[in-house]
Amino acid sequence: MKKILVLNGPNLALLGTREPEIYGRTTLADIVALVTAAAQEKGISVDAFQSDVEGELVAAIGCARGVYDGIILNPAAYTHTSVALHDAIKASGVPTVEVHLSNVYAREGYRHESLTAGVCAGQICGFGPAGYVLALEALSRGR
Ligand code: DQA
């Protein structure tokens, strides 16, 4: 494992101020710095990208094949709606770990279904920013 992509979906650029009682006060830049530091210790380099636009996330996953050894993906609300992201993850063949800061299963019913988790290597949710580091650990260990 040499290179991973940390991909974040809609509204996650607002972390730090967005519903802090649910998502905490850590910013997205802090999370990327956290994962990057943990990855550096393993000799893994990190690129990070956030978009509110579904098609941009689809395109980023589409371009990941042959470039990245793994993807840490928080699809945010698209988790629950996006067949396009499901298809992109499946088509890319790049091992992907789905991360959610909050425990989506302890929240509204419409957050209980993930259209993307089934084509990911696994899902980590409910551990806040640490989930991204746990995802890195999972990707670097493989199966
Ligand atoms: C989230 C959970 C989603 O249900 C929600 O739409 C988000 C953030 C999380 O990280 O907990 O935007 O993915």
PDB file of C-alpha atoms and ligand atoms in Angstrom:
ATOM      1  CA  MET A   1       0.000   0.000   0.000  1.00  0.00           C
ATOM      2  CA  LYS A   2       1.663   3.190  -1.212  1.00  0.00           C
ATOM      3  CA  LYS A   3      -0.963   5.749  -1.970  1.00  0.00           C
ATOM      4  CA  ILE A   4      -4.502   6.355  -0.750  1.00  0.00           C
ATOM      5  CA  LEU A   5      -7.270   8.790  -1.563  1.00  0.00           C
ATOM      6  CA  VAL A   6      -9.396  10.338   1.168  1.00  0.00           C
ATOM      7  CA  LEU A   7     -12.666  11.320  -0.429  1.00  0.00           C
ATOM      8  CA  ASN A   8     -15.362  13.321   1.337  1.00  0.00           C
ATOM      9  CA  GLY A   9     -18.846  14.123   0.137  1.00  0.00           C
ATOM     10  CA  PRO A  10     -21.384  16.914   0.557  1.00  0.00           C
ATOM     11  CA  ASN A  11     -21.397  19.295   3.506  1.00  0.00           C
ATOM     12  CA  LEU A  12     -18.265  17.784   5.016  1.00  0.00           C
ATOM     13  CA  ALA A  13     -16.308  20.961   4.201  1.00  0.00           C
ATOM     14  CA  LEU A  14     -18.430  22.498   6.949  1.00  0.00           C
ATOM     15  CA  LEU A  15     -17.125  20.173   9.655  1.00  0.00           C
ATOM     16  CA  GLY A  16     -16.137  22.084  12.751  1.00  0.00           C
ATOM     17  CA  THR A  17     -19.221  24.271  12.680  1.00  0.00           C
ATOM     18  CA  ARG A  18     -21.804  21.897  11.181  1.00  0.00           C
ATOM     19  CA  GLU A  19     -24.068  20.377  13.846  1.00  0.00           C
ATOM     20  CA  PRO A  20     -21.155  19.998  16.301  1.00  0.00           C
ATOM     21  CA  GLU A  21     -23.356  18.003  18.700  1.00  0.00           C
ATOM     22  CA  ILE A  22     -23.436  15.279  16.008  1.00  0.00           C
ATOM     23  CA  TYR A  23     -20.175  15.731  14.114  1.00  0.00           C
ATOM     24  CA  GLY A  24     -17.912  17.337  16.713  1.00  0.00           C
ATOM     25  CA  ARG A  25     -15.689  20.376  16.285  1.00  0.00           C
ATOM     26  CA  THR A  26     -12.871  18.829  14.275  1.00  0.00           C
ATOM     27  CA  THR A  27     -12.517  20.387  10.821  1.00  0.00           C
ATOM     28  CA  LEU A  28     -12.049  18.447   7.610  1.00  0.00           C
ATOM     29  CA  ALA A  29      -8.513  19.862   7.346  1.00  0.00           C
ATOM     30  CA  ASP A  30      -7.809  18.457  10.843  1.00  0.00           C
ATOM     31  CA  ILE A  31      -9.124  15.041   9.773  1.00  0.00           C
ATOM     32  CA  VAL A  32      -6.990  15.028   6.620  1.00  0.00           C
ATOM     33  CA  ALA A  33      -3.949  16.031   8.715  1.00  0.00           C
ATOM     34  CA  LEU A  34      -4.721  13.207  11.158  1.00  0.00           C
ATOM     35  CA  VAL A  35      -4.912  10.567   8.422  1.00  0.00           C
ATOM     36  CA  THR A  36      -1.873  11.984   6.628  1.00  0.00           C
ATOM     37  CA  ALA A  37       0.245  11.780   9.791  1.00  0.00           C
ATOM     38  CA  ALA A  38      -0.883   8.197  10.475  1.00  0.00           C
ATOM     39  CA  ALA A  39      -0.224   7.269   6.845  1.00  0.00           C
ATOM     40  CA  GLN A  40       3.251   8.840   6.866  1.00  0.00           C
ATOM     41  CA  GLU A  41       4.211   6.513   9.703  1.00  0.00           C
ATOM     42  CA  LYS A  42       3.331   3.638   7.397  1.00  0.00           C
ATOM     43  CA  GLY A  43       5.104   5.142   4.385  1.00  0.00           C
ATOM     44  CA  ILE A  44       1.773   5.772   2.657  1.00  0.00           C
ATOM     45  CA  SER A  45       1.048   9.033   0.853  1.00  0.00           C
ATOM     46  CA  VAL A  46      -2.374  10.665   0.976  1.00  0.00           C
ATOM     47  CA  ASP A  47      -4.358  12.783  -1.455  1.00  0.00           C
ATOM     48  CA  ALA A  48      -7.600  14.313  -0.264  1.00  0.00           C
ATOM     49  CA  PHE A  49     -10.586  15.659  -2.140  1.00  0.00           C
ATOM     50  CA  GLN A  50     -13.977  16.941  -1.013  1.00  0.00           C
ATOM     51  CA  SER A  51     -16.923  17.755  -3.203  1.00  0.00           C
ATOM     52  CA  ASP A  52     -20.581  18.560  -2.742  1.00  0.00           C
ATOM     53  CA  VAL A  53     -21.183  17.371  -6.300  1.00  0.00           C
ATOM     54  CA  GLU A  54     -22.091  13.715  -6.821  1.00  0.00           C
ATOM     55  CA  GLY A  55     -20.590  13.598 -10.329  1.00  0.00           C
ATOM     56  CA  GLU A  56     -17.250  14.932  -9.116  1.00  0.00           C
ATOM     57  CA  LEU A  57     -17.076  12.165  -6.512  1.00  0.00           C
ATOM     58  CA  VAL A  58     -17.983   9.598  -9.177  1.00  0.00           C
ATOM     59  CA  ALA A  59     -15.241  10.998 -11.437  1.00  0.00           C
ATOM     60  CA  ALA A  60     -12.666  10.944  -8.620  1.00  0.00           C
ATOM     61  CA  ILE A  61     -13.405   7.265  -7.954  1.00  0.00           C
ATOM     62  CA  GLY A  62     -13.314   6.569 -11.680  1.00  0.00           C
ATOM     63  CA  CYS A  63      -9.824   8.075 -11.949  1.00  0.00           C
ATOM     64  CA  ALA A  64      -8.534   6.200  -8.902  1.00  0.00           C
ATOM     65  CA  ARG A  65      -7.933   2.884 -10.642  1.00  0.00           C
ATOM     66  CA  GLY A  66      -4.201   2.283 -11.124  1.00  0.00           C
ATOM     67  CA  VAL A  67      -3.378   5.446  -9.168  1.00  0.00           C
ATOM     68  CA  TYR A  68      -4.470   4.646  -5.609  1.00  0.00           C
ATOM     69  CA  ASP A  69      -4.147   1.452  -3.608  1.00  0.00           C
ATOM     70  CA  GLY A  70      -7.137   2.319  -1.468  1.00  0.00           C
ATOM     71  CA  ILE A  71      -9.873   4.861  -0.894  1.00  0.00           C
ATOM     72  CA  ILE A  72     -11.254   6.127   2.397  1.00  0.00           C
ATOM     73  CA  LEU A  73     -14.699   7.398   1.485  1.00  0.00           C
ATOM     74  CA  ASN A  74     -17.245   9.343   3.457  1.00  0.00           C
ATOM     75  CA  PRO A  75     -20.020   9.717   0.877  1.00  0.00           C
ATOM     76  CA  ALA A  76     -22.084  11.723   3.430  1.00  0.00           C
ATOM     77  CA  ALA A  77     -25.736  12.016   2.335  1.00  0.00           C
ATOM     78  CA  TYR A  78     -24.996  10.314  -1.010  1.00  0.00           C
ATOM     79  CA  THR A  79     -24.446   7.128   1.015  1.00  0.00           C
ATOM     80  CA  HIS A  80     -28.182   6.796   1.257  1.00  0.00           C
ATOM     81  CA  THR A  81     -29.124   7.783  -2.284  1.00  0.00           C
ATOM     82  CA  SER A  82     -26.383   7.206  -4.830  1.00  0.00           C
ATOM     83  CA  VAL A  83     -26.509   4.289  -7.219  1.00  0.00           C
ATOM     84  CA  ALA A  84     -23.886   6.212  -9.230  1.00  0.00           C
ATOM     85  CA  LEU A  85     -21.382   6.035  -6.358  1.00  0.00           C
ATOM     86  CA  HIS A  86     -22.198   2.368  -5.815  1.00  0.00           C
ATOM     87  CA  ASP A  87     -21.452   1.679  -9.471  1.00  0.00           C
ATOM     88  CA  ALA A  88     -18.277   3.802  -9.455  1.00  0.00           C
ATOM     89  CA  ILE A  89     -16.810   1.987  -6.438  1.00  0.00           C
ATOM     90  CA  LYS A  90     -17.657  -1.382  -7.986  1.00  0.00           C
ATOM     91  CA  ALA A  91     -16.228  -0.449 -11.386  1.00  0.00           C
ATOM     92  CA  SER A  92     -13.004   1.029  -9.989  1.00  0.00           C
ATOM     93  CA  GLY A  93     -11.993  -2.148  -8.190  1.00  0.00           C
ATOM     94  CA  VAL A  94      -9.995  -0.012  -5.734  1.00  0.00           C
ATOM     95  CA  PRO A  95     -10.430  -1.294  -2.156  1.00  0.00           C
ATOM     96  CA  THR A  96     -12.628   1.258  -0.428  1.00  0.00           C
ATOM     97  CA  VAL A  97     -13.557   1.691   3.203  1.00  0.00           C
ATOM     98  CA  GLU A  98     -16.715   3.665   3.942  1.00  0.00           C
ATOM     99  CA  VAL A  99     -16.482   5.961   6.946  1.00  0.00           C
ATOM    100  CA  HIS A 100     -19.099   7.930   8.842  1.00  0.00           C
ATOM    101  CA  LEU A 101     -18.315  10.195  11.744  1.00  0.00           C
ATOM    102  CA  SER A 102     -21.675   9.540  13.368  1.00  0.00           C
ATOM    103  CA  ASN A 103     -23.315   6.210  14.070  1.00  0.00           C
ATOM    104  CA  VAL A 104     -25.790   6.332  11.203  1.00  0.00           C
ATOM    105  CA  TYR A 105     -27.679   3.328  12.640  1.00  0.00           C
ATOM    106  CA  ALA A 106     -28.505   5.290  15.782  1.00  0.00           C
ATOM    107  CA  ARG A 107     -30.012   8.122  13.724  1.00  0.00           C
ATOM    108  CA  GLU A 108     -33.000   8.646  11.400  1.00  0.00           C
ATOM    109  CA  GLY A 109     -34.292   5.590   9.567  1.00  0.00           C
ATOM    110  CA  TYR A 110     -33.329   6.995   6.158  1.00  0.00           C
ATOM    111  CA  ARG A 111     -29.666   6.862   7.247  1.00  0.00           C
ATOM    112  CA  HIS A 112     -29.826   3.142   8.037  1.00  0.00           C
ATOM    113  CA  GLU A 113     -29.477   2.114   4.412  1.00  0.00           C
ATOM    114  CA  SER A 114     -26.159   2.512   2.616  1.00  0.00           C
ATOM    115  CA  LEU A 115     -26.166   2.024  -1.145  1.00  0.00           C
ATOM    116  CA  THR A 116     -22.371   2.127  -1.104  1.00  0.00           C
ATOM    117  CA  ALA A 117     -21.249  -0.058   1.824  1.00  0.00           C
ATOM    118  CA  GLY A 118     -22.046  -3.298  -0.002  1.00  0.00           C
ATOM    119  CA  VAL A 119     -19.415  -2.611  -2.651  1.00  0.00           C
ATOM    120  CA  CYS A 120     -16.837  -1.436  -0.099  1.00  0.00           C
ATOM    121  CA  ALA A 121     -14.360  -3.643   1.737  1.00  0.00           C
ATOM    122  CA  GLY A 122     -16.109  -2.558   4.919  1.00  0.00           C
ATOM    123  CA  GLN A 123     -17.722   0.250   6.825  1.00  0.00           C
ATOM    124  CA  ILE A 124     -16.662   2.102   9.974  1.00  0.00           C
ATOM    125  CA  CYS A 125     -19.114   4.438  11.653  1.00  0.00           C
ATOM    126  CA  GLY A 126     -19.672   6.154  14.952  1.00  0.00           C
ATOM    127  CA  PHE A 127     -16.079   6.811  16.009  1.00  0.00           C
ATOM    128  CA  GLY A 128     -15.732  10.406  14.804  1.00  0.00           C
ATOM    129  CA  PRO A 129     -12.442  11.412  13.142  1.00  0.00           C
ATOM    130  CA  ALA A 130     -10.735   8.282  14.507  1.00  0.00           C
ATOM    131  CA  GLY A 131     -12.806   6.318  11.983  1.00  0.00           C
ATOM    132  CA  TYR A 132     -10.609   7.646   9.184  1.00  0.00           C
ATOM    133  CA  VAL A 133      -7.472   6.385  10.928  1.00  0.00           C
ATOM    134  CA  LEU A 134      -9.160   3.039  11.592  1.00  0.00           C
ATOM    135  CA  ALA A 135     -10.023   2.869   7.888  1.00  0.00           C
ATOM    136  CA  LEU A 136      -6.385   3.501   7.013  1.00  0.00           C
ATOM    137  CA  GLU A 137      -5.376   0.684   9.359  1.00  0.00           C
ATOM    138  CA  ALA A 138      -7.941  -1.634   7.767  1.00  0.00           C
ATOM    139  CA  LEU A 139      -6.785  -0.774   4.229  1.00  0.00           C
ATOM    140  CA  SER A 140      -3.113  -1.239   5.076  1.00  0.00           C
ATOM    141  CA  ARG A 141      -3.761  -4.654   6.646  1.00  0.00           C
ATOM    142  CA  GLY A 142      -5.892  -5.882   3.758  1.00  0.00           C
ATOM    143  CA  ARG A 143      -7.909  -9.055   4.226  1.00  0.00           C
TER     144      ARG A 143
HETATM  145  C1  DQA B   1     -22.266  11.213   7.611  1.00  0.00           C
HETATM  146  C2  DQA B   1     -23.633  10.576   7.875  1.00  0.00           C
HETATM  147  C3  DQA B   1     -24.620  10.893   6.755  1.00  0.00           C
HETATM  148  O1  DQA B   1     -25.879  10.312   7.033  1.00  0.00           O
HETATM  149  C4  DQA B   1     -24.802  12.392   6.631  1.00  0.00           C
HETATM  150  O2  DQA B   1     -25.639  12.698   5.554  1.00  0.00           O
HETATM  151  C5  DQA B   1     -23.505  13.127   6.538  1.00  0.00           C
HETATM  152  C6  DQA B   1     -22.378  12.702   7.362  1.00  0.00           C
HETATM  153  C7  DQA B   1     -21.293  10.998   8.777  1.00  0.00           C
HETATM  154  O3  DQA B   1     -20.090  11.163   8.559  1.00  0.00           O
HETATM  155  O4  DQA B   1     -21.717  10.712   9.904  1.00  0.00           O
HETATM  156  O5  DQA B   1     -23.409  14.143   5.853  1.00  0.00           O
HETATM  157  O6  DQA B   1     -21.710  10.590   6.462  1.00  0.00           O
END
